[in-house]
Structure formats: C-alpha cells, structure tokens
mmCIF file with all atom_site columns, C-alpha atoms in Angstrom:
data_model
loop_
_atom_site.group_PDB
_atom_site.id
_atom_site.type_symbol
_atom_site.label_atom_id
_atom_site.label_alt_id
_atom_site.label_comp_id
_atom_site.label_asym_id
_atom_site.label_entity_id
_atom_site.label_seq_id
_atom_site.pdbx_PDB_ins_code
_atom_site.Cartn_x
_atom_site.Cartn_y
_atom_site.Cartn_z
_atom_site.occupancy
_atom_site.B_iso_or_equiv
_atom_site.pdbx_formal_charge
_atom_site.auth_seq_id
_atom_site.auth_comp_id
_atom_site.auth_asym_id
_atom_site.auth_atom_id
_atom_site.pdbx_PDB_model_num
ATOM 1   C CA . UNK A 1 1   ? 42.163  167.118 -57.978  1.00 49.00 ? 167 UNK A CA 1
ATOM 2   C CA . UNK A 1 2   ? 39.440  169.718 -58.452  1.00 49.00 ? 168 UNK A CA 1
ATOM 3   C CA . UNK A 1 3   ? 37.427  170.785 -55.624  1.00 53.00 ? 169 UNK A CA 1
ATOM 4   C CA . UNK A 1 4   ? 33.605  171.468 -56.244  1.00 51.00 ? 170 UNK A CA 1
ATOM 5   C CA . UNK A 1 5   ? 31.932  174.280 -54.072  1.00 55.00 ? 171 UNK A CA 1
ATOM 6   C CA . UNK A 1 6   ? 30.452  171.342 -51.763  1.00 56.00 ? 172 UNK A CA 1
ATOM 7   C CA . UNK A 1 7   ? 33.732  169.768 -51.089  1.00 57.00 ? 173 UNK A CA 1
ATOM 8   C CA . UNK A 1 8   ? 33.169  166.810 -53.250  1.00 60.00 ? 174 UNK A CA 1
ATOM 9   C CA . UNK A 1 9   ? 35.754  166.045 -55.879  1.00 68.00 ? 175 UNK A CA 1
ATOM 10  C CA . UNK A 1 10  ? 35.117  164.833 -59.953  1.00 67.00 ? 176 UNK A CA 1
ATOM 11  C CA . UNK A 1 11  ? 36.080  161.908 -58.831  1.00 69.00 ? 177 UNK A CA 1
ATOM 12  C CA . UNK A 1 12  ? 33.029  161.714 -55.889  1.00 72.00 ? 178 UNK A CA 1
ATOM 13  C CA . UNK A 1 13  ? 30.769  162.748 -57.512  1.00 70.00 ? 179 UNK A CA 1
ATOM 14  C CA . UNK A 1 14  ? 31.635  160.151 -60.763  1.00 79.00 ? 180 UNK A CA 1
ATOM 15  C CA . UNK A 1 15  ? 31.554  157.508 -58.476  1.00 80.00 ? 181 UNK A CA 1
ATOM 16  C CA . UNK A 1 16  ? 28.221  158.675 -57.102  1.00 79.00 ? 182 UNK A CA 1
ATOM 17  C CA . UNK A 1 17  ? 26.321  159.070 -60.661  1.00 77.00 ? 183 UNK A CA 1
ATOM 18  C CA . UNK A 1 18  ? 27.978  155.145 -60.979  1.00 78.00 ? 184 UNK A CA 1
ATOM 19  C CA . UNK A 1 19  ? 26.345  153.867 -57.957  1.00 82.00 ? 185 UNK A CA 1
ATOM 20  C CA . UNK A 1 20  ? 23.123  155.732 -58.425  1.00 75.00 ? 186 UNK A CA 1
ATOM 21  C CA . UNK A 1 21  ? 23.280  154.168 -62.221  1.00 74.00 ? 187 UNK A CA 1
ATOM 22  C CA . UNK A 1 22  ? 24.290  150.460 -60.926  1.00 77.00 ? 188 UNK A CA 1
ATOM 23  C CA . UNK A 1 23  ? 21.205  151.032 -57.759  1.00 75.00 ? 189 UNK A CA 1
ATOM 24  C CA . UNK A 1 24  ? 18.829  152.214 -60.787  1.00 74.00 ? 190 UNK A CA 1
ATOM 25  C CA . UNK A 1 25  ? 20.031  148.687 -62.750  1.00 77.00 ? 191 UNK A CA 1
ATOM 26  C CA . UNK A 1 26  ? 19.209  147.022 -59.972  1.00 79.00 ? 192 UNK A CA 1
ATOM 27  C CA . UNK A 1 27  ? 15.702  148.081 -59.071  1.00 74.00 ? 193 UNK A CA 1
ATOM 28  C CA . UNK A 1 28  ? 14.900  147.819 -62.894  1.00 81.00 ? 194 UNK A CA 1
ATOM 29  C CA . UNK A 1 29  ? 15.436  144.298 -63.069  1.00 77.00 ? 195 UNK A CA 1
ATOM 30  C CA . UNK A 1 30  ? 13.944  143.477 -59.727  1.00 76.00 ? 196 UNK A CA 1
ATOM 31  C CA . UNK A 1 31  ? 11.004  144.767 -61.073  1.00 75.00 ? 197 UNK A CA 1
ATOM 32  C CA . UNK A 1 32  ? 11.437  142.773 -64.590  1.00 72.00 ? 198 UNK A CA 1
ATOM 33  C CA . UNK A 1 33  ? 11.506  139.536 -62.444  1.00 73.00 ? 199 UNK A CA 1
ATOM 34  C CA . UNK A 1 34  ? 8.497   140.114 -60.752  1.00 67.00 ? 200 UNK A CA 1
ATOM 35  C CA . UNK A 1 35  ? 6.498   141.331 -63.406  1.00 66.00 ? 201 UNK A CA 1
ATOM 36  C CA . UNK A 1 36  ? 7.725   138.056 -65.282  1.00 67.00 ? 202 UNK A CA 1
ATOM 37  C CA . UNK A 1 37  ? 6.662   136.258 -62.550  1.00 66.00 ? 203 UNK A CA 1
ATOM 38  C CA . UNK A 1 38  ? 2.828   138.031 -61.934  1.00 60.00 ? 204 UNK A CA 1
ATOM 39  C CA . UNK A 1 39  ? 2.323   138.488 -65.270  1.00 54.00 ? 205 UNK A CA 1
ATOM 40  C CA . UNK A 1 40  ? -0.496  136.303 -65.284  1.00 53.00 ? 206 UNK A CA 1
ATOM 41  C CA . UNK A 1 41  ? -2.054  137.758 -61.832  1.00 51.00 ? 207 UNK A CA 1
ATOM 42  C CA . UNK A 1 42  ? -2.079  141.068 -63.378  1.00 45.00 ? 208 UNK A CA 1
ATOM 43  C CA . UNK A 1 43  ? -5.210  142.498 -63.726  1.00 46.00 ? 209 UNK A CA 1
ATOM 44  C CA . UNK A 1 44  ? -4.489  144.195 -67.052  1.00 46.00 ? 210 UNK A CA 1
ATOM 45  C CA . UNK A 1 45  ? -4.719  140.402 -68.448  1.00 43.00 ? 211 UNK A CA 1
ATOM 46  C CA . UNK A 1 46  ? -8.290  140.243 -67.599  1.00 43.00 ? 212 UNK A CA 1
ATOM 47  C CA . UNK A 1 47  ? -11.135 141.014 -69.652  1.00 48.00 ? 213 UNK A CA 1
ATOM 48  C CA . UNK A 1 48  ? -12.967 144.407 -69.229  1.00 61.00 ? 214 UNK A CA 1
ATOM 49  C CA . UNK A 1 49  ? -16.285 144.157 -68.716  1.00 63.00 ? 215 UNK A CA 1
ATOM 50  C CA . UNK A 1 50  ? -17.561 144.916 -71.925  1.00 63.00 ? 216 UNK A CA 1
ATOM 51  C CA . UNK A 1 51  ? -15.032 142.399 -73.399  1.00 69.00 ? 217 UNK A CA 1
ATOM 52  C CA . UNK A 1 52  ? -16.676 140.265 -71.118  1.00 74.00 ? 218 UNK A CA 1
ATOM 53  C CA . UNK A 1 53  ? -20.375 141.204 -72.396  1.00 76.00 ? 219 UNK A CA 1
ATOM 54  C CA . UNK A 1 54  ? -19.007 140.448 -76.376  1.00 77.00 ? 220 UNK A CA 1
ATOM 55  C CA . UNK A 1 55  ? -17.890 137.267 -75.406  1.00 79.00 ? 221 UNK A CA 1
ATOM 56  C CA . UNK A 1 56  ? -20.972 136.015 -74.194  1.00 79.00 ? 222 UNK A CA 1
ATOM 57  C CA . UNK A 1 57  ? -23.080 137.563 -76.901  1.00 77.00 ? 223 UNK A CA 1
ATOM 58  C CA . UNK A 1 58  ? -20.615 135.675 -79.646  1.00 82.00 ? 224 UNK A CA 1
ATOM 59  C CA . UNK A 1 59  ? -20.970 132.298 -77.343  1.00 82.00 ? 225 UNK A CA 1
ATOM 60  C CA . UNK A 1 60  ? -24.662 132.527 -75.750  1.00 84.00 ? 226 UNK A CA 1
ATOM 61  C CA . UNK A 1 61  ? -26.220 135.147 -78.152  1.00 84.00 ? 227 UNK A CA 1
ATOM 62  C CA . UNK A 1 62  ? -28.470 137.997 -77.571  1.00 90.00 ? 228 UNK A CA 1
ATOM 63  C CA . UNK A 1 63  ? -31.064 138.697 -74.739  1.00 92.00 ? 229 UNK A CA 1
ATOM 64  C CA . UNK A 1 64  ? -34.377 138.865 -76.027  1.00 93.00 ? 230 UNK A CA 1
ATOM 65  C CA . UNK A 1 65  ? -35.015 142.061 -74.939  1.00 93.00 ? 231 UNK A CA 1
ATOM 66  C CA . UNK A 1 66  ? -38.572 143.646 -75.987  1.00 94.00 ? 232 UNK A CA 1
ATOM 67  C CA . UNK A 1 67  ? -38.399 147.472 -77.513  1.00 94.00 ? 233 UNK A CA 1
ATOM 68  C CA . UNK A 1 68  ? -41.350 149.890 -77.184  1.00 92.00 ? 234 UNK A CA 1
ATOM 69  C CA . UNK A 1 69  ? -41.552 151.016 -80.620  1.00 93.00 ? 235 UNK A CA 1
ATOM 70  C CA . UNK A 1 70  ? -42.653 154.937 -81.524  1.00 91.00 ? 236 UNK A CA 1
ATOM 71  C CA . UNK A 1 71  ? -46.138 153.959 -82.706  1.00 90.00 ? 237 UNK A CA 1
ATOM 72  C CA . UNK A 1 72  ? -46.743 151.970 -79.244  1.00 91.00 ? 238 UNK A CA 1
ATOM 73  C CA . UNK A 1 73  ? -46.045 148.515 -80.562  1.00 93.00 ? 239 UNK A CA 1
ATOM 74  C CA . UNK A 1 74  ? -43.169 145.952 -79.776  1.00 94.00 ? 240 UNK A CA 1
ATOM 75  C CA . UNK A 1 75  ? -40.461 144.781 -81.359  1.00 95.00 ? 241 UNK A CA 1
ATOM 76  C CA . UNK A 1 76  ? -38.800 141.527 -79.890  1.00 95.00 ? 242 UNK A CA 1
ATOM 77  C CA . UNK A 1 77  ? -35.282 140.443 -80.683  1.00 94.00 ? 243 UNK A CA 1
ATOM 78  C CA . UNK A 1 78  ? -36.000 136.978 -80.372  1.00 93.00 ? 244 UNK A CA 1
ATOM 79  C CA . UNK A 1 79  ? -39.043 137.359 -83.048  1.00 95.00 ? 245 UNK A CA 1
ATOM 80  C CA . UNK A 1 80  ? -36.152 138.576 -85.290  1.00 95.00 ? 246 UNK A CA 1
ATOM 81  C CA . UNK A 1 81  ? -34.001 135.266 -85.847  1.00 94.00 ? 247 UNK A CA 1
ATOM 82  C CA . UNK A 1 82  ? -33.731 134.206 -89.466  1.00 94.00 ? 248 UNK A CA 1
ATOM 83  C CA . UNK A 1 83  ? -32.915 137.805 -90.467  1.00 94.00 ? 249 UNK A CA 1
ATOM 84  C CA . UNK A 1 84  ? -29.920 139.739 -90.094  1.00 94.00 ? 250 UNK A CA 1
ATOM 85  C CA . UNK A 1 85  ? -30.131 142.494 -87.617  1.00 97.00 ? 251 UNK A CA 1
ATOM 86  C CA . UNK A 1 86  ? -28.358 145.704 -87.060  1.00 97.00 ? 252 UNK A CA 1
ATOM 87  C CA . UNK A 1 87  ? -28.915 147.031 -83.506  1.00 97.00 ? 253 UNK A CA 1
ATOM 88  C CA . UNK A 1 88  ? -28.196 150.312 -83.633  1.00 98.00 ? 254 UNK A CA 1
ATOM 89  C CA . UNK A 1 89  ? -27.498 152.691 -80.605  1.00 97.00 ? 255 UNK A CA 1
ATOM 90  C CA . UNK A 1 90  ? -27.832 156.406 -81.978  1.00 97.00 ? 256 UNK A CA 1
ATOM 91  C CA . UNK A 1 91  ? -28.721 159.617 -80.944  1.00 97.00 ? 257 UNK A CA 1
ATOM 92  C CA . UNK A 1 92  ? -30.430 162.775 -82.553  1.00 96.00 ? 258 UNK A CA 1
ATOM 93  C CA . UNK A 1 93  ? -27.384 165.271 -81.189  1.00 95.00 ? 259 UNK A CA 1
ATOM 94  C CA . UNK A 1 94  ? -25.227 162.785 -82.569  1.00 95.00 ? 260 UNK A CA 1
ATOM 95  C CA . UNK A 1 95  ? -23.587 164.265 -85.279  1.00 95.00 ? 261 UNK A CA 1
ATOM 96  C CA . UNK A 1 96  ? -21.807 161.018 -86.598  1.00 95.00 ? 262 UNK A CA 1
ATOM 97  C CA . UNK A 1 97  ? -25.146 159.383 -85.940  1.00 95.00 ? 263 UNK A CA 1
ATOM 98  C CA . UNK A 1 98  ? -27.052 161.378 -88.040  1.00 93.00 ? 264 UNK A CA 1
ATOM 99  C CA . UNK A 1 99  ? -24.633 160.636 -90.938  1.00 95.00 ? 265 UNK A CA 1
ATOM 100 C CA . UNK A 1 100 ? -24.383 157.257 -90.483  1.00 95.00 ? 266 UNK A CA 1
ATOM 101 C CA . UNK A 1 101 ? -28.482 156.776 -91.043  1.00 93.00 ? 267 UNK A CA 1
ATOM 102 C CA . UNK A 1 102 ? -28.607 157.110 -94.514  1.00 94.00 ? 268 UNK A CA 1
ATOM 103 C CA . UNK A 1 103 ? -26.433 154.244 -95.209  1.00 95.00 ? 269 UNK A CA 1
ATOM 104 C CA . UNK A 1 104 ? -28.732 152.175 -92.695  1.00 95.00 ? 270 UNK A CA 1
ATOM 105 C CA . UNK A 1 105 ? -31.360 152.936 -94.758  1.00 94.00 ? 271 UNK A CA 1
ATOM 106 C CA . UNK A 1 106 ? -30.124 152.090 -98.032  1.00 94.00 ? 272 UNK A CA 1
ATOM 107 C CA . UNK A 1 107 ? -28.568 148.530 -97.034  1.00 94.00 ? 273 UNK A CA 1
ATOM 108 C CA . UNK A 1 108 ? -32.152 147.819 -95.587  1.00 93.00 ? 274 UNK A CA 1
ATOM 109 C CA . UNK A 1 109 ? -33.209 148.949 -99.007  1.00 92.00 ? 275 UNK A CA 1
ATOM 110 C CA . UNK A 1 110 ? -30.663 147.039 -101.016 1.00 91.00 ? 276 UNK A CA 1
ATOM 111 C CA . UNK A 1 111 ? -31.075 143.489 -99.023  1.00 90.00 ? 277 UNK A CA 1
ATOM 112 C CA . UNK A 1 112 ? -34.414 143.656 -99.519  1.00 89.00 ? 278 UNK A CA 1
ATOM 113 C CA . UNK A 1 113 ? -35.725 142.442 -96.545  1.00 88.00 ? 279 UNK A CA 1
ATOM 114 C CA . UNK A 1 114 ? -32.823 140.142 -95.251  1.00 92.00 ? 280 UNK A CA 1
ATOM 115 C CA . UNK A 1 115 ? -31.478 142.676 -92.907  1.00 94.00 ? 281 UNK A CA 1
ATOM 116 C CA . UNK A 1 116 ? -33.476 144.451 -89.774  1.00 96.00 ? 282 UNK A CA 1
ATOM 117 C CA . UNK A 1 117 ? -31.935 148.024 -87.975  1.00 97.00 ? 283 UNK A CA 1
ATOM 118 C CA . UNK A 1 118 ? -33.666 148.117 -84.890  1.00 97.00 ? 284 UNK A CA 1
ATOM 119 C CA . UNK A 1 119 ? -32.545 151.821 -83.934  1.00 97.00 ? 285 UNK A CA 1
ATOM 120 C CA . UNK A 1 120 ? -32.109 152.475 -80.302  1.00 97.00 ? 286 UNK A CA 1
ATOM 121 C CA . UNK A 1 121 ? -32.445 156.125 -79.178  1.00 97.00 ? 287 UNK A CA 1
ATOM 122 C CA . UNK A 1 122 ? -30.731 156.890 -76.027  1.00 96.00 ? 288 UNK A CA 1
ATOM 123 C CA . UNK A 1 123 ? -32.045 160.666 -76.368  1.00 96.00 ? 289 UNK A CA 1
ATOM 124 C CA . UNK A 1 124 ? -33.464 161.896 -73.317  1.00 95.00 ? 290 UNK A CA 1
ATOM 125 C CA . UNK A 1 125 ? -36.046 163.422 -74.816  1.00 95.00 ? 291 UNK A CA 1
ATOM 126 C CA . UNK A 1 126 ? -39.054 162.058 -76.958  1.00 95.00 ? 292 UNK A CA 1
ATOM 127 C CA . UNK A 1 127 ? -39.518 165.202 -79.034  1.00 96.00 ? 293 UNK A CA 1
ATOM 128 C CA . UNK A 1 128 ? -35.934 164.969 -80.279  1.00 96.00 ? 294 UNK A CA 1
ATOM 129 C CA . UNK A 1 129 ? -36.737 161.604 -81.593  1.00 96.00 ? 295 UNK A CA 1
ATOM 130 C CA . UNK A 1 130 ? -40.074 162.495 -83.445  1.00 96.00 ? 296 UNK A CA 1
ATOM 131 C CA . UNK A 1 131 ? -38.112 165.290 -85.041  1.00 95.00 ? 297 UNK A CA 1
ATOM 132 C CA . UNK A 1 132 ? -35.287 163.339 -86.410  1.00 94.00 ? 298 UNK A CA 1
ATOM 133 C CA . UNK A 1 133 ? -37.459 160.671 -87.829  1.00 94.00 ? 299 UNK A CA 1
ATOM 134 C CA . UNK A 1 134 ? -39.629 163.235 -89.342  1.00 94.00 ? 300 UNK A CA 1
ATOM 135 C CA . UNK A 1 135 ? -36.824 164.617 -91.197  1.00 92.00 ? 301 UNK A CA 1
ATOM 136 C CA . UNK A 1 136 ? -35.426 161.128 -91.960  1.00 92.00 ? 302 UNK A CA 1
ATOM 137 C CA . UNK A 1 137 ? -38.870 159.693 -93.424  1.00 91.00 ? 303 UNK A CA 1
ATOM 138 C CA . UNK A 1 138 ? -39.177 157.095 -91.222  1.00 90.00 ? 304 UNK A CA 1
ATOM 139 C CA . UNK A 1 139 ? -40.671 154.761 -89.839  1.00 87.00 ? 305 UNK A CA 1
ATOM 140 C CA . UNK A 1 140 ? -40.018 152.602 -93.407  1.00 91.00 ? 306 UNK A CA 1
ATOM 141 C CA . UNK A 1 141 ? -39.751 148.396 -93.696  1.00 92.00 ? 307 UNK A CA 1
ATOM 142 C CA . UNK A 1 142 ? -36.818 146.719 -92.016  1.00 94.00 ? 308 UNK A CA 1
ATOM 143 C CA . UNK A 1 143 ? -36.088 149.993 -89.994  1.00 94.00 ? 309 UNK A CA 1
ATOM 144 C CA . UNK A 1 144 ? -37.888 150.064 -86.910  1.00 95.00 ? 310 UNK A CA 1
ATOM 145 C CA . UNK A 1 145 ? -36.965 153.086 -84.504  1.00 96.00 ? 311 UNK A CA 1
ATOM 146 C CA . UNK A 1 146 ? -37.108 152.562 -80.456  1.00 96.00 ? 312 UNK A CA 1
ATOM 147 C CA . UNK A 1 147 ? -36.451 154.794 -77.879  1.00 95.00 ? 313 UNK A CA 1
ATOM 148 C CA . UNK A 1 148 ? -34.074 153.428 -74.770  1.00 94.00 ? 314 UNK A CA 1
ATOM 149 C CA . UNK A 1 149 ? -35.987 155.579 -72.381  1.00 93.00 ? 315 UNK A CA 1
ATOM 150 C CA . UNK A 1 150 ? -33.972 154.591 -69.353  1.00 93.00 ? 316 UNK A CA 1
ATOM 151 C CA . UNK A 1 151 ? -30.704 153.093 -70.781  1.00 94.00 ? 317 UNK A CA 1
ATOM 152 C CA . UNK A 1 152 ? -31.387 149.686 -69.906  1.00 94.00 ? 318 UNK A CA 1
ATOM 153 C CA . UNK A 1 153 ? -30.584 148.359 -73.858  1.00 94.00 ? 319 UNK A CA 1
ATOM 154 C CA . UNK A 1 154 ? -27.696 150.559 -73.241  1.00 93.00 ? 320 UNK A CA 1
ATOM 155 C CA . UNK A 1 155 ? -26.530 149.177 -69.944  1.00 91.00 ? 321 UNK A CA 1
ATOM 156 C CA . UNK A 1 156 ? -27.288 145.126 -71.213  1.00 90.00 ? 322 UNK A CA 1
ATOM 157 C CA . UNK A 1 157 ? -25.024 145.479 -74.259  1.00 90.00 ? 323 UNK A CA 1
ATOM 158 C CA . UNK A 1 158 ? -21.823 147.808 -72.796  1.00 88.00 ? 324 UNK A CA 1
ATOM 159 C CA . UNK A 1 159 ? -22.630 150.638 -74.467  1.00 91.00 ? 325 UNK A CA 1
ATOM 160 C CA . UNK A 1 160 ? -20.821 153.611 -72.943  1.00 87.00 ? 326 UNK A CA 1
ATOM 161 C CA . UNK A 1 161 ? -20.752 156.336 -76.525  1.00 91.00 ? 327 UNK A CA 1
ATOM 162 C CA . UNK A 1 162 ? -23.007 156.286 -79.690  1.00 95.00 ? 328 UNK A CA 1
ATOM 163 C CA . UNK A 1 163 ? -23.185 155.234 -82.495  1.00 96.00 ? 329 UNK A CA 1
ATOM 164 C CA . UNK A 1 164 ? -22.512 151.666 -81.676  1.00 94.00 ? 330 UNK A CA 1
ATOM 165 C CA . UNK A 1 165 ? -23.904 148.501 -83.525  1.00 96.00 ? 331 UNK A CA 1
ATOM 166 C CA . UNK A 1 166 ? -24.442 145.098 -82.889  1.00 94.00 ? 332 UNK A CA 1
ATOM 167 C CA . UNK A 1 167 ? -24.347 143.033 -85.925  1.00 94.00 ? 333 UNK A CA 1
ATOM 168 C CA . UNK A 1 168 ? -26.855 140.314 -84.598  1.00 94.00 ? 334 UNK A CA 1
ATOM 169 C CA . UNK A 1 169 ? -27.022 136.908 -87.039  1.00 94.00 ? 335 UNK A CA 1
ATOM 170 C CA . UNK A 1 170 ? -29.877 134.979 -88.198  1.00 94.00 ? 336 UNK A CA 1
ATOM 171 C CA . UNK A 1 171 ? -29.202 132.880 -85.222  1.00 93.00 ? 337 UNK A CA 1
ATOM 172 C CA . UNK A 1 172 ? -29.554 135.706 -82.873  1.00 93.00 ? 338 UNK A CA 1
ATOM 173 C CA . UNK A 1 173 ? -25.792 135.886 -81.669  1.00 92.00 ? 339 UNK A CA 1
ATOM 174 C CA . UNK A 1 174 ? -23.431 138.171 -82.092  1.00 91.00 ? 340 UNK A CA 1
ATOM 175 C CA . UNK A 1 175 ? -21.272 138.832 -85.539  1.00 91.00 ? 341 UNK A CA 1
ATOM 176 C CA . UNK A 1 176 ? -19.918 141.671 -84.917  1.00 90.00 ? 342 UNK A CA 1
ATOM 177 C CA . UNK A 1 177 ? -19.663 144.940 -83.007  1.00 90.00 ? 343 UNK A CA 1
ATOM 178 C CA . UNK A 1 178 ? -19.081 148.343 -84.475  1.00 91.00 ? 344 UNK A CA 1
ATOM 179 C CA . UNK A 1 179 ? -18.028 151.455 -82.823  1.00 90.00 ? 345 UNK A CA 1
ATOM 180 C CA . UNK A 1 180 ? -18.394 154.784 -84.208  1.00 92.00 ? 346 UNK A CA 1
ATOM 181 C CA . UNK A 1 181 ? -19.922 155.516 -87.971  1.00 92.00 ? 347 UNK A CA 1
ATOM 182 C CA . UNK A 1 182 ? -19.979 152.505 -90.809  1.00 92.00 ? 348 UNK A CA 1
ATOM 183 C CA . UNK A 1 183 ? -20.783 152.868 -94.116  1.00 91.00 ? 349 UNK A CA 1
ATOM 184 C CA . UNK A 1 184 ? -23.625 149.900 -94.166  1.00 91.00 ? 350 UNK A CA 1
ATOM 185 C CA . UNK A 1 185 ? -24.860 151.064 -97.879  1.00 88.00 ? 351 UNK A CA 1
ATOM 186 C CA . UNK A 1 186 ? -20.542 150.219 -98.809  1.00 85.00 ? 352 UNK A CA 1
ATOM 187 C CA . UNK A 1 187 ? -20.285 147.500 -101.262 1.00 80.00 ? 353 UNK A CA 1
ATOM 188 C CA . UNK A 1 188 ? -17.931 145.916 -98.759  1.00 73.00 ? 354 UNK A CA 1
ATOM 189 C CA . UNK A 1 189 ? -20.525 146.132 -96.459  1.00 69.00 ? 355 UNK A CA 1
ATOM 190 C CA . UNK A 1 190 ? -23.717 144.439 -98.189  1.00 67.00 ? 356 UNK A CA 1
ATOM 191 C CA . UNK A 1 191 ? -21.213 141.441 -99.490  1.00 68.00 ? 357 UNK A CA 1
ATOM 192 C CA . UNK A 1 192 ? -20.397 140.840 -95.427  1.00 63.00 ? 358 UNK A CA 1
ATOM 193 C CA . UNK A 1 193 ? -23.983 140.547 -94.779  1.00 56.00 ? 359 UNK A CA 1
#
C-alpha cells in the first residue's frame, strides 16, 4: 500500500470520504423526515402580513378612509361605491410613477365617468405635489389627487414601494392589486374594468 505524508493509507482515507458520505446521507434524510413532518408548523406556510391585509380587503372590503384633497375638500371611499376605483399610491420622484399617470388619465377619460383614481401622494413634501400636478394638468373629473401626509393610507393597505394600486369595485372591495407601473389606458385594461 501507499503511504500518504500523514500516515494514512488510500485505503483510510477511501473509507473515510465513505463514512463521511454515508454520515452526510444520514443527516439529510433526518432532516427530510422532520421537515415532512413540520411542514405545516412552518412559518413559511403562513401568510405575510400584507397577504393577510389582501385577504381581508377581497373578503371584508375597503376601510372608508377619508382623504384631504389638494383644494381642502374630502374625498371618502365609502362615498365612492357604484364606481370603479383605482387607488393609486404614487410619488413625484417616482420615475415609474410619473409614467404610469398618463395612462390613469386616459382610462378615466375613456370610461367616461365609470372609473375614479384617487391618487395618493406619499411625497414628503407639499410643493413636490403642486408641481407635478401643475405639469400634469390636474386636478380633472374622475382624478382626484390626495396627499398621504403621514403614511397612514400607506400603512392601512401594506404598502411598502410605489406605484401600487388597489383596484377597488363598485362594491367597495378589493379586485385587484397592482404592483409597479400598468398600462390602465391598454385595451386589455379598459375591457377588465
């Protein structure tokens, strides 16, 4: 036989890689079993909290929260059942924001009045807003523009990154939720609404 520098033999060291291999086996399928067995208990199958938040938007509907608007009035969800309403959480630094506005605009345009954006600014900032809805043209019908001063709107509904949008239903719960930028103007879009 072959001697390695340590004193060990091929054949030792084989047989070591073997039981180290077989010990490895071993711990593997210990580990199988009790994961088979826990499964359940495992808190990866529970719902995170915003999970949690959909669900009982979809089953109980929305709060009826009440939005400052920029001219000083209110805006009430609840006041906004038998219309379709996109609740929109944007902000003016927002790049994908900013693009997705447009298309806001131009479903409220194109469903003439069956379809609400109430469009929640989580800037910090009130100048910010005035600026961006300068440059957008707004306010205009069907688009009313609120500012979410202290992230409460933000905080009800789970929102953790903008844009994000609640498609709300005539009865006031929960279609839909949409994260990141949507075409709303798409054809696809309008025949969903």
């Amino acid at each position: 036989m072959v001697r390695l520098a340590s004193g060990d033999t091929k054949y030792d060291m084989t047989k070591r890689y073997v039981q180290g291999a077989v010990a490895a086996l071993l711990v593997i399928a210990a580990l199988f079993a009790w994961y088979r067995q826990n499964v359940g208990k495992l808190p990866a199958n529970q719902s995170p909290k915003e999970f949690r938040v959909i669900d009982k938007l979809e089953a109980d509907g929305v709060p009826d929260l009440v939005f400052t608007k920029l001219d000083g009035g209110e805006v009430r969800l609840g006041e906004l059942r038998g219309k379709i309403v996109i609740l929109n959480f944007w902000a003016s630094w927002c790049n994908p924001c900013v693009e997705e506005f447009p298309s806001m605009l131009k479903l409220v345009e194109a469903m003439k009045g069956e379809v609400i954006v109430v469009a929640v600014s989580t800037d910090d900032e009130r100048k910010d807003i005035d600026t961006f809805t300068r440059a957008m043209g707004l306010p205009k019908p069907g688009f009313v523009v609120v500012w979410d001063e202290k992230k409460e709107a933000m905080k009800t509904f789970g929102v953790e990154k903008v844009p994000e949008s609640f498609l709300i239903s005539k009865e006031g719960k929960l279609i839909r939720k949409v994260l990141g930028i949507e075409n709303w103007s798409s054809t696809s879009a309008i025949d969903y609404n």
